[in-house]
Amino acid sequence: MTQNAQSHPSEPVLRTRNITLKFGAIQVLSDISFDIMPNEILAIIGPNGAGKTSVLNCLSGFYRPQQGSILYKNKDLTKLPSHRIAELGVGRTFQQIELFSGLSALDNLLAGRHIRMKMGLLWGAIYFGKTRNEELKHRRAVEEIIDLLEMQPIRHAHAGVLPYGLRKRVELGRALALDPEVLLLDESMAGMNVEEKEDMARYILDVHDLKKIPLVLIEHDMGLVMDISDRVIVLEYGRKIAEGTPDEVKSNKKVIEAYLGS
Amino acid sequence: MYLPCGTFNESYRLDSAIVRTKAHVAWCLAGLVFCLLLLFSGSTYLIHFATLTAITIISALGLQVLTGYAGQFSIAHAAFMAVGAYTSAILTYHGVPLYLSLPAAAVVAGVVGLIFGLPSLRIKGFYLLMATFAAQFIIMYIITHWQGLTKGEFGHPAPTAIQDERAYFILVMVCLVAFTIATKNILRSKAGRAFVAINNNDLAAELMGISLYRYKLLAFFISCLYAGFAGGLYAHFYRMVMPEAFSLHSSMWFLGYLLVGGLGSVPGTYFGVILIMGLNEGLTNGFAVLINIYPEVTRFLAPFRQVVFGLVVILFLIYEPRGLANSWEKLKKYLHLWPYPYWP
């Protein structure tokens, strides 16, 4: 899973080069370049409307930048359809929760496991034998995620009726079920109280320790960002204004201006 | 998640089993006993009606996969059934045995469904409904006008080696069981979850690695596969296919079955078809009896039969929009604590 990361510890996992995204006359992202290094927690911060989510949407193929390239596993992600990007191992969660509300929490996770399953529709219709063995194998894998994220009591609950915090957790679980090699987390802790945020931060750190994969997270809570991230990128009006360790960014003049106004 | 006393999930295999509780086993046995009773009752009328209902359920299960699971609407389901019916009829007419003609009918209808499913890649919801509306008319136009192949409006004979009604009933029931199990299995495997994922949130589904293109077309294919197979069974049941059996009216009723029964539920499909077809049959018989006693009044009331159906659907949409399947779930929850009163 993380072979790539371990064999070349200093090589970036994913390179974003000169991404420019426009919606008509609106310049959303201009000339954004950054690398995602193996096994790091990279935070993207910035004021509202800075283009943080747009960056993630470009990475997961939901937006198509007009210029620039995103290189991952020798492929340009800007030219691949979203589901192919997921197949390459880019998992993500969403700012507005985008769960499959008609499925149970367990089935959401299993649906996240889609790309790791092989048995097609006809084998699925027959089910007994091969397909069942495959299903059980993946069930075991999904149960490990359920254990990790402490979702045992809500396993069979419909995702649509769960409270906000739990839905966020199911969404993280679904992204993990993909066995991602890069995980993009879009405001996993938005709208949570302190306790829930601490729980979520703990889950994120657990995932990071266990999976040894790079995490890209968008977050507004500065204290939290400075605590858990290895590197921070600051966006403002679609431009990258700073990049570095939390301490470097904290003392960067431009960042202070962007957040406090000049 | 309710499990009755004494039923424990001791393994993941048990947790995902279809027949899990004693009640499930009892229902299966009840179904078997019901079929045997029908067979030994010797009533041609009842067997006839049960066969027709079972064929309709097979077809409705197909629409359930498309509309209930994958959320793609189709108002051409009867037309896809017609494709299967004509395929099987023409094949058997030229000497192909039934066990080959039925699968062939299913596959041909599936392929036709794939073609008419292509618009689903661009449009959804109401717009897709209108696009499949066109499919209904195009298919039926071709069937009525390609007289060299289909013999047009006068119908095409569909000969079958199975002459005995009871034998045919058994064949249809075996097919019904197979298709029911397949529909249940689809939902607990990869493709079914992908279908529901597309239905619930196509955007997230795509970003989770589910190819919308592939799975939407697959849903159309499998749905029309069911329809084609049911169409074949239908053709050989009457030993004749007529184009008017597959009108827009019956296509709409397939959606009606799902709405009344409950979208996305296999038992719901059964409930919906049995309720509507039973009601139809009951009213027809009722009027047949009444017309001898009160000829004038009955003749006046006869057109209101359609009104009753309209009313049933409207009442369901208002009071039980999630269909009989939901009522059934509520009843089970209620009985769970019976006799202690608790209404969730």
Coordinates of C-alpha atoms in Angstrom, one line a residue:
Chain A
M1 CA 0.0 0.0 0.0
T2 CA 2.7 2.5 1.0
Q3 CA 5.5 0.8 -0.9
N4 CA 5.9 3.8 -3.1
A5 CA 6.2 6.1 -0.1
Q6 CA 8.7 3.8 1.7
S7 CA 11.0 3.1 -1.3
H8 CA 11.6 6.8 -2.1
P9 CA 11.2 8.6 1.2
S10 CA 12.0 12.0 -0.2
E11 CA 10.1 11.8 -3.5
P12 CA 6.8 13.7 -3.5
V13 CA 3.8 11.4 -3.8
L14 CA 1.8 13.9 -5.8
R15 CA 3.0 17.0 -7.6
T16 CA 0.7 19.9 -8.4
R17 CA 2.1 22.3 -11.0
N18 CA 0.8 25.7 -11.9
I19 CA -2.9 24.9 -11.5
T20 CA -5.1 27.7 -12.9
L21 CA -8.9 27.4 -12.7
K22 CA -11.4 29.8 -14.0
F23 CA -15.2 29.8 -14.0
G24 CA -15.9 32.2 -16.8
A25 CA -14.4 35.5 -15.8
I26 CA -13.9 34.4 -12.2
Q27 CA -10.3 33.4 -11.4
V28 CA -10.7 30.7 -8.8
L29 CA -7.1 29.4 -8.6
S30 CA -4.0 31.1 -10.1
D31 CA -0.8 29.3 -10.6
I32 CA -0.9 27.0 -7.6
S33 CA 2.0 24.6 -7.2
F34 CA 2.8 22.3 -4.3
D35 CA 4.0 18.8 -3.6
I36 CA 2.5 16.2 -1.3
M37 CA 5.3 14.4 0.5
P38 CA 5.0 10.8 1.7
N39 CA 3.5 10.3 5.1
E40 CA 3.0 14.0 6.0
I41 CA 0.0 15.9 7.2
L42 CA -0.4 18.8 4.9
A43 CA -2.9 21.5 5.9
I44 CA -4.4 23.9 3.4
I45 CA -5.7 27.0 5.2
G46 CA -7.0 30.4 4.1
P47 CA -10.0 32.7 4.5
N48 CA -13.4 31.8 3.1
G49 CA -13.5 31.7 -0.6
A50 CA -9.7 31.4 -0.9
G51 CA -10.1 28.3 -3.1
K52 CA -9.2 25.5 -0.7
T53 CA -12.0 23.2 -1.6
S54 CA -11.4 24.0 -5.3
V55 CA -7.9 22.7 -4.9
L56 CA -9.2 19.4 -3.5
N57 CA -11.9 19.3 -6.3
C58 CA -9.1 19.6 -8.9
L59 CA -7.1 16.8 -7.2
S60 CA -10.1 14.5 -7.2
G61 CA -11.1 15.4 -10.8
F62 CA -14.3 17.1 -10.0
Y63 CA -13.0 20.4 -11.4
R64 CA -10.9 20.6 -14.6
P65 CA -8.2 23.3 -14.3
Q66 CA -7.6 25.2 -17.6
Q67 CA -3.8 25.1 -17.0
G68 CA -1.3 23.1 -15.1
S69 CA -0.9 19.5 -14.2
I70 CA -1.3 17.2 -11.3
L71 CA 1.2 14.3 -11.5
Y72 CA 0.4 11.2 -9.5
K73 CA 1.8 7.7 -10.2
N74 CA 3.1 9.1 -13.6
K75 CA -0.4 10.1 -14.6
D76 CA -1.9 13.6 -15.0
L77 CA -5.0 13.6 -12.8
T78 CA -6.4 16.6 -14.6
K79 CA -7.1 14.4 -17.6
L80 CA -8.6 11.4 -15.8
P81 CA -12.3 10.9 -14.9
S82 CA -13.0 11.1 -11.1
H83 CA -13.6 7.4 -10.7
R84 CA -10.3 6.6 -12.2
I85 CA -8.6 8.9 -9.8
A86 CA -10.3 7.1 -6.9
E87 CA -9.1 3.8 -8.4
L88 CA -5.5 5.1 -8.3
G89 CA -6.0 5.5 -4.5
V90 CA -7.0 9.1 -3.9
G91 CA -9.7 9.0 -1.2
R92 CA -11.6 12.0 0.1
T93 CA -14.2 13.4 2.3
F94 CA -16.5 16.4 1.7
Q95 CA -17.2 19.6 3.4
Q96 CA -20.9 19.2 3.0
I97 CA -21.5 15.6 4.0
E98 CA -22.0 13.5 0.9
L99 CA -23.0 10.1 2.3
F100 CA -25.1 7.5 0.6
S101 CA -28.0 8.2 2.9
G102 CA -30.1 5.2 1.9
L103 CA -27.4 2.7 2.9
S104 CA -26.5 1.7 6.4
A105 CA -23.2 2.9 7.8
L106 CA -21.7 -0.5 7.1
D107 CA -22.9 -0.5 3.5
N108 CA -21.5 3.0 3.1
L109 CA -18.1 1.6 4.0
L110 CA -18.6 -1.4 1.8
A111 CA -19.6 0.9 -1.0
G112 CA -16.4 2.8 -0.4
R113 CA -14.6 -0.5 -0.9
H114 CA -16.0 -0.7 -4.4
I115 CA -12.7 -0.4 -6.2
R116 CA -11.1 -3.2 -4.2
M117 CA -13.8 -5.7 -5.1
K118 CA -13.8 -7.8 -8.2
M119 CA -17.0 -9.7 -8.5
G120 CA -19.3 -8.1 -11.0
L121 CA -23.1 -7.9 -11.3
L122 CA -23.8 -11.4 -12.5
W123 CA -21.5 -13.0 -9.9
G124 CA -23.2 -10.8 -7.4
A125 CA -26.6 -12.0 -8.4
I126 CA -25.5 -15.6 -8.0
Y127 CA -23.7 -14.6 -4.8
F128 CA -23.1 -18.0 -3.2
G129 CA -19.5 -19.2 -3.4
K130 CA -16.9 -16.8 -4.8
T131 CA -18.8 -13.6 -4.3
R132 CA -19.7 -14.5 -0.7
N133 CA -16.1 -15.2 0.1
E134 CA -15.1 -11.9 -1.4
E135 CA -17.9 -10.1 0.5
L136 CA -16.8 -11.7 3.8
K137 CA -13.2 -10.8 3.2
H138 CA -14.1 -7.1 2.6
R139 CA -16.5 -7.2 5.5
R140 CA -13.6 -8.1 7.8
A141 CA -11.5 -5.2 6.4
V142 CA -14.4 -2.8 6.9
E143 CA -14.9 -4.0 10.4
E144 CA -11.4 -3.0 11.2
I145 CA -12.2 0.5 10.1
I146 CA -15.4 0.3 12.2
D147 CA -13.2 -0.6 15.2
L148 CA -10.7 2.1 14.5
L149 CA -13.4 4.8 14.3
E150 CA -15.5 3.3 17.1
M151 CA -18.6 3.0 15.0
Q152 CA -19.8 -0.4 16.3
P153 CA -23.1 0.8 17.7
I154 CA -24.2 2.5 14.5
R155 CA -23.1 -0.2 12.1
H156 CA -26.6 -1.0 10.8
A157 CA -28.1 2.4 11.2
H158 CA -29.1 4.3 8.1
A159 CA -26.5 6.9 7.3
G160 CA -29.1 9.5 6.6
V161 CA -30.5 9.5 10.1
L162 CA -27.3 9.7 12.0
P163 CA -26.3 12.9 13.9
Y164 CA -23.8 15.2 12.2
G165 CA -20.7 14.2 14.0
L166 CA -21.3 10.5 13.4
R167 CA -22.0 11.1 9.7
K168 CA -18.7 12.9 9.4
R169 CA -17.1 9.8 11.0
V170 CA -18.9 7.5 8.6
E171 CA -17.6 9.6 5.7
L172 CA -14.0 9.3 7.0
G173 CA -14.6 5.6 7.3
R174 CA -15.8 5.4 3.7
A175 CA -12.8 7.2 2.5
L176 CA -10.6 4.9 4.5
A177 CA -12.4 1.8 3.1
L178 CA -11.0 2.7 -0.3
D179 CA -7.5 1.9 1.1
P180 CA -6.3 5.3 -0.1
E181 CA -2.7 6.1 -0.8
V182 CA -3.5 9.8 -0.4
L183 CA -6.4 11.0 1.7
L184 CA -8.0 14.4 1.2
L185 CA -10.1 15.6 4.1
D186 CA -12.3 18.7 3.5
E187 CA -13.2 20.4 6.8
S188 CA -13.6 17.2 8.7
M189 CA -14.2 19.1 11.9
A190 CA -16.4 22.0 10.7
G191 CA -19.3 22.6 13.0
M192 CA -18.2 20.4 15.8
N193 CA -17.8 21.1 19.4
V194 CA -14.5 20.9 21.2
E195 CA -14.9 17.4 22.3
E196 CA -16.0 16.1 18.9
K197 CA -13.1 17.9 17.3
E198 CA -10.7 16.3 19.7
D199 CA -12.1 12.9 18.9
M200 CA -11.9 13.6 15.2
A201 CA -8.3 14.8 15.5
R202 CA -7.5 11.6 17.4
Y203 CA -9.0 9.5 14.6
I204 CA -7.1 11.5 12.0
L205 CA -3.8 11.0 13.9
D206 CA -4.6 7.3 14.4
V207 CA -5.2 6.9 10.7
H208 CA -2.0 8.6 10.0
D209 CA 0.0 6.4 12.3
L210 CA -1.6 3.3 11.1
K211 CA -1.8 3.8 7.4
K212 CA 1.4 5.8 6.9
I213 CA -0.2 7.8 4.1
P214 CA -0.1 11.5 3.4
L215 CA -3.2 13.4 4.6
V216 CA -4.2 16.7 3.1
L217 CA -6.6 18.5 5.3
I218 CA -8.5 21.7 5.0
E219 CA -9.3 23.2 8.4
H220 CA -10.4 26.5 9.9
D221 CA -9.4 25.8 13.5
M222 CA -5.9 27.3 13.6
G223 CA -4.9 25.8 17.0
L224 CA -5.7 22.4 15.6
V225 CA -3.9 23.0 12.3
M226 CA -0.8 24.2 14.0
D227 CA -0.9 21.2 16.4
I228 CA -1.3 18.3 14.0
S229 CA 0.1 19.3 10.6
D230 CA 3.6 18.9 9.4
R231 CA 3.3 21.5 6.7
V232 CA 0.9 24.3 6.0
I233 CA -0.1 25.9 2.7
V234 CA -1.9 29.3 2.9
L235 CA -4.2 30.4 0.1
E236 CA -5.8 33.8 -0.4
Y237 CA -7.9 34.8 -3.4
G238 CA -6.8 31.7 -5.3
R239 CA -3.1 32.3 -4.8
K240 CA -0.6 30.5 -2.6
I241 CA 0.8 33.1 -0.3
A242 CA 2.8 31.0 2.0
E243 CA 4.0 27.5 2.5
G244 CA 6.1 25.9 5.3
T245 CA 6.0 24.5 8.8
P246 CA 3.3 25.7 11.1
D247 CA 5.8 28.0 12.9
E248 CA 7.1 29.5 9.7
V249 CA 3.6 30.2 8.5
K250 CA 2.5 31.6 11.8
S251 CA 5.1 34.3 11.7
N252 CA 4.6 35.0 7.9
K253 CA 3.7 38.6 7.4
K254 CA 1.4 37.9 4.4
V255 CA -0.5 35.3 6.4
I256 CA -1.1 37.6 9.3
E257 CA -2.3 40.3 6.8
A258 CA -4.7 37.8 5.1
Y259 CA -6.2 36.8 8.4
L260 CA -6.3 40.0 10.3
G261 CA -6.4 42.5 7.4
S262 CA -3.7 45.1 6.9
Chain B
M1 CA -32.0 -3.2 13.5
Y2 CA -34.4 -5.7 15.2
L3 CA -33.6 -9.3 15.7
P4 CA -36.0 -11.6 17.4
C5 CA -35.2 -13.5 20.5
G6 CA -32.9 -16.4 20.0
T7 CA -31.4 -15.1 16.7
F8 CA -27.8 -14.2 17.1
N9 CA -25.3 -12.9 14.6
E10 CA -22.3 -15.0 15.3
S11 CA -20.5 -14.5 12.1
Y12 CA -20.4 -12.0 9.2
R13 CA -22.0 -14.7 7.0
L14 CA -25.0 -14.9 9.3
D15 CA -25.2 -11.1 9.5
S16 CA -25.5 -10.8 5.7
A17 CA -27.8 -13.8 5.2
I18 CA -31.2 -13.3 3.5
V19 CA -33.1 -16.1 5.3
R20 CA -32.0 -15.4 8.8
T21 CA -34.8 -15.6 11.3
K22 CA -37.3 -18.2 12.0
A23 CA -40.0 -15.9 10.6
H24 CA -38.1 -15.8 7.3
V25 CA -38.1 -19.6 7.2
A26 CA -41.8 -19.6 8.1
W27 CA -42.5 -17.2 5.2
C28 CA -40.6 -19.4 2.7
L29 CA -42.5 -22.5 3.9
A30 CA -45.8 -20.6 3.7
G31 CA -45.0 -19.7 0.1
L32 CA -44.3 -23.3 -0.7
V33 CA -47.4 -24.5 1.0
F34 CA -49.4 -21.8 -0.8
C35 CA -48.1 -23.0 -4.2
L36 CA -48.8 -26.6 -3.4
L37 CA -52.3 -25.7 -2.3
L38 CA -52.9 -23.9 -5.6
L39 CA -51.6 -26.8 -7.6
F40 CA -53.8 -29.3 -5.8
S41 CA -56.8 -27.1 -5.7
G42 CA -57.1 -27.8 -9.4
S43 CA -58.6 -24.4 -10.0
T44 CA -57.5 -23.3 -13.5
Y45 CA -58.6 -19.8 -12.8
L46 CA -56.5 -19.4 -9.6
I47 CA -53.4 -21.0 -11.2
H48 CA -53.9 -18.7 -14.2
F49 CA -54.1 -15.6 -12.1
A50 CA -51.1 -16.7 -9.9
T51 CA -49.0 -17.3 -12.9
L52 CA -49.8 -13.9 -14.4
T53 CA -49.1 -12.2 -11.1
A54 CA -45.7 -14.1 -10.7
I55 CA -44.7 -13.0 -14.3
T56 CA -45.6 -9.4 -13.4
I57 CA -43.6 -9.6 -10.2
I58 CA -40.5 -10.8 -12.2
S59 CA -40.8 -7.9 -14.5
A60 CA -41.5 -5.4 -11.7
L61 CA -38.4 -6.7 -9.8
G62 CA -36.4 -5.6 -12.9
L63 CA -37.8 -2.1 -12.7
Q64 CA -37.1 -2.2 -9.0
V65 CA -33.4 -2.7 -9.7
L66 CA -33.4 0.2 -12.1
T67 CA -35.7 2.6 -10.3
G68 CA -35.7 1.4 -6.7
Y69 CA -32.0 0.6 -6.5
A70 CA -30.3 2.8 -9.1
G71 CA -32.8 5.6 -9.1
Q72 CA -33.2 5.8 -12.9
F73 CA -36.8 6.2 -14.0
S74 CA -38.1 4.3 -16.9
I75 CA -41.6 4.5 -18.4
A76 CA -40.9 2.0 -21.1
H77 CA -40.8 -1.2 -19.0
A78 CA -43.7 -2.9 -20.8
A79 CA -42.0 -2.1 -24.1
F80 CA -38.9 -3.9 -23.0
M81 CA -41.1 -6.8 -21.9
A82 CA -42.5 -6.7 -25.5
V83 CA -39.0 -7.0 -26.9
G84 CA -38.5 -10.1 -24.8
A85 CA -42.0 -11.5 -25.6
Y86 CA -41.5 -11.1 -29.4
T87 CA -38.0 -12.5 -29.3
S88 CA -39.0 -15.6 -27.5
A89 CA -42.2 -16.0 -29.6
I90 CA -40.3 -15.7 -32.9
L91 CA -37.5 -18.0 -31.8
T92 CA -39.8 -20.7 -30.6
Y93 CA -41.9 -20.3 -33.7
H94 CA -38.8 -21.3 -35.7
G95 CA -38.2 -24.3 -33.5
V96 CA -35.9 -23.0 -30.8
P97 CA -36.7 -24.7 -27.5
L98 CA -38.1 -22.7 -24.6
Y99 CA -35.0 -23.0 -22.4
L100 CA -32.9 -21.3 -25.0
S101 CA -35.5 -18.8 -26.2
L102 CA -36.2 -17.3 -22.8
P103 CA -32.5 -16.4 -22.0
A104 CA -32.2 -15.1 -25.5
A105 CA -35.3 -13.0 -25.0
A106 CA -33.7 -11.6 -21.8
V107 CA -30.4 -10.8 -23.5
V108 CA -32.0 -9.1 -26.5
A109 CA -34.3 -7.0 -24.3
G110 CA -31.2 -6.2 -22.2
V111 CA -29.3 -5.0 -25.2
V112 CA -32.2 -2.9 -26.4
G113 CA -32.4 -1.5 -22.8
L114 CA -28.7 -0.6 -23.0
I115 CA -29.4 1.5 -26.1
F116 CA -32.3 3.3 -24.6
G117 CA -30.4 3.7 -21.3
L118 CA -27.8 5.9 -23.0
P119 CA -29.7 9.1 -22.3
S120 CA -29.3 8.4 -18.6
L121 CA -25.7 9.3 -18.8
R122 CA -26.7 12.9 -19.6
I123 CA -30.0 13.5 -18.0
K124 CA -31.7 12.3 -14.8
G125 CA -35.0 12.3 -13.0
F126 CA -38.0 13.7 -14.8
Y127 CA -36.1 14.4 -18.0
L128 CA -35.0 10.8 -18.2
L129 CA -38.6 9.7 -17.7
M130 CA -39.5 11.7 -20.8
A131 CA -36.6 10.1 -22.7
T132 CA -37.8 6.6 -21.9
F133 CA -41.3 7.7 -22.9
A134 CA -39.8 7.9 -26.4
A135 CA -38.4 4.4 -26.0
Q136 CA -41.9 3.1 -25.3
F137 CA -43.3 4.6 -28.6
I138 CA -40.3 3.8 -30.7
I139 CA -40.3 0.1 -29.7
M140 CA -44.0 -0.3 -30.0
Y141 CA -44.0 1.4 -33.4
I142 CA -41.3 -0.9 -34.7
I143 CA -43.2 -3.9 -33.4
T144 CA -46.5 -3.0 -35.0
H145 CA -45.0 -1.9 -38.3
W146 CA -42.3 -4.6 -38.9
Q147 CA -45.0 -6.9 -40.1
G148 CA -42.6 -9.3 -41.8
L149 CA -41.1 -10.3 -38.5
T150 CA -43.8 -9.6 -35.9
K151 CA -47.0 -10.1 -38.0
G152 CA -48.1 -6.7 -36.8
E153 CA -51.2 -6.0 -34.8
F154 CA -52.7 -9.4 -35.2
G155 CA -50.1 -10.9 -32.9
H156 CA -47.4 -13.5 -33.3
P157 CA -48.0 -17.1 -32.1
A158 CA -45.7 -18.2 -29.3
P159 CA -45.8 -22.0 -29.3
T160 CA -44.6 -23.9 -26.2
A161 CA -43.9 -27.5 -25.4
I162 CA -45.4 -27.0 -22.0
Q163 CA -49.1 -27.5 -22.5
D164 CA -50.2 -28.2 -18.9
E165 CA -51.1 -25.0 -17.0
R166 CA -49.8 -26.5 -13.7
A167 CA -46.4 -27.3 -15.2
Y168 CA -46.2 -23.8 -16.6
F169 CA -47.1 -22.5 -13.1
I170 CA -44.2 -24.5 -11.6
L171 CA -41.8 -23.1 -14.2
V172 CA -42.8 -19.5 -13.6
M173 CA -42.6 -20.0 -9.8
V174 CA -39.1 -21.5 -10.1
C175 CA -38.1 -18.5 -12.2
L176 CA -39.7 -16.1 -9.7
V177 CA -37.8 -17.6 -6.8
A178 CA -34.5 -17.4 -8.8
F179 CA -35.1 -13.8 -9.8
T180 CA -36.1 -12.8 -6.2
I181 CA -32.9 -14.3 -4.8
A182 CA -30.9 -12.6 -7.5
T183 CA -32.4 -9.3 -6.7
K184 CA -31.7 -9.7 -3.1
N185 CA -28.2 -10.8 -3.8
I186 CA -27.5 -7.9 -6.1
L187 CA -28.3 -5.6 -3.2
R188 CA -25.7 -7.2 -0.9
S189 CA -22.9 -7.3 -3.4
K190 CA -20.8 -4.7 -5.1
A191 CA -23.0 -3.8 -8.0
G192 CA -26.1 -3.3 -5.8
R193 CA -24.3 -1.0 -3.4
A194 CA -23.0 0.9 -6.4
F195 CA -26.5 1.3 -7.7
V196 CA -27.8 2.7 -4.4
A197 CA -24.8 4.9 -4.1
I198 CA -25.6 6.4 -7.6
N199 CA -29.2 6.8 -6.5
N200 CA -28.4 8.6 -3.3
N201 CA -25.5 10.7 -4.3
D202 CA -24.1 10.3 -7.8
L203 CA -21.4 12.9 -7.2
A204 CA -19.9 11.1 -4.2
A205 CA -20.3 7.8 -5.9
E206 CA -18.1 8.9 -8.8
L207 CA -15.5 10.2 -6.4
M208 CA -15.6 6.9 -4.6
G209 CA -14.5 5.2 -7.7
I210 CA -17.9 4.1 -9.0
S211 CA -18.1 4.6 -12.8
L212 CA -21.5 6.3 -13.4
Y213 CA -21.3 5.4 -17.0
R214 CA -20.8 1.7 -16.4
Y215 CA -23.3 1.3 -13.6
K216 CA -26.1 3.3 -15.0
L217 CA -26.0 1.3 -18.2
L218 CA -25.6 -1.9 -16.2
A219 CA -28.8 -1.0 -14.3
F220 CA -30.6 -0.5 -17.5
F221 CA -29.3 -3.8 -18.9
I222 CA -30.2 -5.9 -15.9
S223 CA -33.6 -4.3 -15.6
C224 CA -34.4 -5.0 -19.2
L225 CA -33.0 -8.5 -18.8
Y226 CA -35.7 -9.2 -16.2
A227 CA -38.3 -7.5 -18.4
G228 CA -37.3 -9.6 -21.4
F229 CA -37.4 -12.8 -19.5
A230 CA -40.8 -12.0 -18.0
G231 CA -42.0 -11.0 -21.5
G232 CA -40.9 -14.4 -22.8
L233 CA -42.8 -16.1 -20.0
Y234 CA -45.8 -13.9 -20.7
A235 CA -45.8 -14.7 -24.4
H236 CA -45.7 -18.5 -23.9
F237 CA -48.3 -18.2 -21.2
Y238 CA -50.9 -16.9 -23.7
R239 CA -49.1 -18.8 -26.6
M240 CA -49.6 -15.6 -28.5
V241 CA -48.2 -12.0 -28.3
M242 CA -50.2 -9.0 -29.1
P243 CA -48.7 -5.5 -29.2
E244 CA -51.5 -4.0 -27.1
A245 CA -50.6 -6.0 -24.1
F246 CA -47.5 -3.8 -23.7
S247 CA -49.1 -0.4 -23.9
L248 CA -47.9 2.8 -22.2
H249 CA -50.7 2.1 -19.7
S250 CA -49.0 -1.0 -18.5
S251 CA -45.6 0.7 -18.4
M252 CA -47.1 3.3 -16.1
W253 CA -48.6 0.6 -13.9
F254 CA -45.1 -0.9 -13.4
L255 CA -44.1 2.4 -11.8
G256 CA -47.4 2.3 -9.9
Y257 CA -46.6 -1.2 -8.5
L258 CA -43.3 0.2 -7.2
L259 CA -44.9 3.3 -5.7
V260 CA -47.6 1.4 -3.9
G261 CA -45.2 -1.4 -2.9
G262 CA -42.2 0.7 -1.9
L263 CA -39.2 1.8 -3.9
G264 CA -36.1 -0.3 -3.3
S265 CA -37.8 -3.1 -1.5
V266 CA -38.1 -6.7 -2.8
P267 CA -41.1 -7.6 -0.5
G268 CA -42.5 -4.2 -1.5
T269 CA -42.5 -5.3 -5.1
Y270 CA -44.5 -8.4 -4.2
F271 CA -47.0 -6.3 -2.1
G272 CA -47.5 -3.7 -4.8
V273 CA -48.1 -6.2 -7.6
I274 CA -50.3 -8.4 -5.6
L275 CA -52.4 -5.6 -4.2
I276 CA -53.0 -3.8 -7.5
M277 CA -53.5 -7.0 -9.5
G278 CA -55.7 -8.5 -6.8
L279 CA -57.7 -5.3 -6.7
N280 CA -58.1 -5.2 -10.4
E281 CA -59.2 -8.9 -10.5
G282 CA -61.5 -8.4 -7.5
L283 CA -63.2 -5.4 -9.1
T284 CA -63.5 -7.1 -12.4
N285 CA -65.2 -10.1 -10.8
G286 CA -67.3 -7.9 -8.6
F287 CA -68.6 -6.0 -11.6
A288 CA -69.2 -9.2 -13.5
V289 CA -71.4 -10.4 -10.6
L290 CA -73.2 -7.0 -10.1
I291 CA -74.0 -6.6 -13.8
N292 CA -76.4 -9.5 -13.6
I293 CA -78.2 -8.1 -10.5
Y294 CA -78.2 -4.3 -11.2
P295 CA -77.4 -4.0 -14.9
E296 CA -78.2 -0.2 -15.1
V297 CA -76.2 1.0 -12.1
T298 CA -73.2 -1.2 -12.9
R299 CA -73.1 0.0 -16.4
F300 CA -73.0 3.5 -15.1
L301 CA -70.4 2.7 -12.4
A302 CA -68.1 0.6 -14.6
P303 CA -65.9 3.4 -15.8
F304 CA -65.2 4.3 -12.2
R305 CA -63.0 1.3 -11.9
Q306 CA -60.1 3.3 -13.2
V307 CA -61.0 6.0 -10.6
V308 CA -60.5 3.5 -7.9
F309 CA -57.0 2.8 -9.1
G310 CA -56.1 6.5 -9.4
L311 CA -57.4 6.9 -5.9
V312 CA -55.3 4.1 -4.5
V313 CA -52.1 5.5 -5.9
I314 CA -53.0 9.0 -4.7
L315 CA -53.8 7.8 -1.2
F316 CA -50.6 5.9 -1.1
L317 CA -48.5 8.9 -2.2
I318 CA -50.2 11.0 0.5
Y319 CA -50.4 8.6 3.4
E320 CA -47.6 6.1 2.8
P321 CA -45.2 7.6 0.3
R322 CA -42.7 4.8 1.1
G323 CA -45.1 2.2 0.1
L324 CA -46.5 -1.0 1.7
A325 CA -43.0 -2.1 2.5
N326 CA -42.8 0.7 5.0
S327 CA -46.1 -0.2 6.5
W328 CA -44.8 -3.7 6.8
E329 CA -41.7 -2.5 8.6
K330 CA -43.9 -0.5 11.0
L331 CA -46.1 -3.5 11.6
K332 CA -43.1 -5.6 12.4
K333 CA -41.8 -3.0 14.9
Y334 CA -45.2 -2.9 16.5
L335 CA -45.5 -6.7 16.8
H336 CA -42.0 -6.8 18.1
L337 CA -43.3 -5.5 21.5
W338 CA -46.8 -6.8 21.2
P339 CA -48.9 -7.0 23.4
Y340 CA -47.2 -4.0 25.1
P341 CA -48.5 -1.0 23.2
Y342 CA -45.9 1.1 21.5
W343 CA -46.3 2.9 18.2
P344 CA -43.1 4.3 16.9

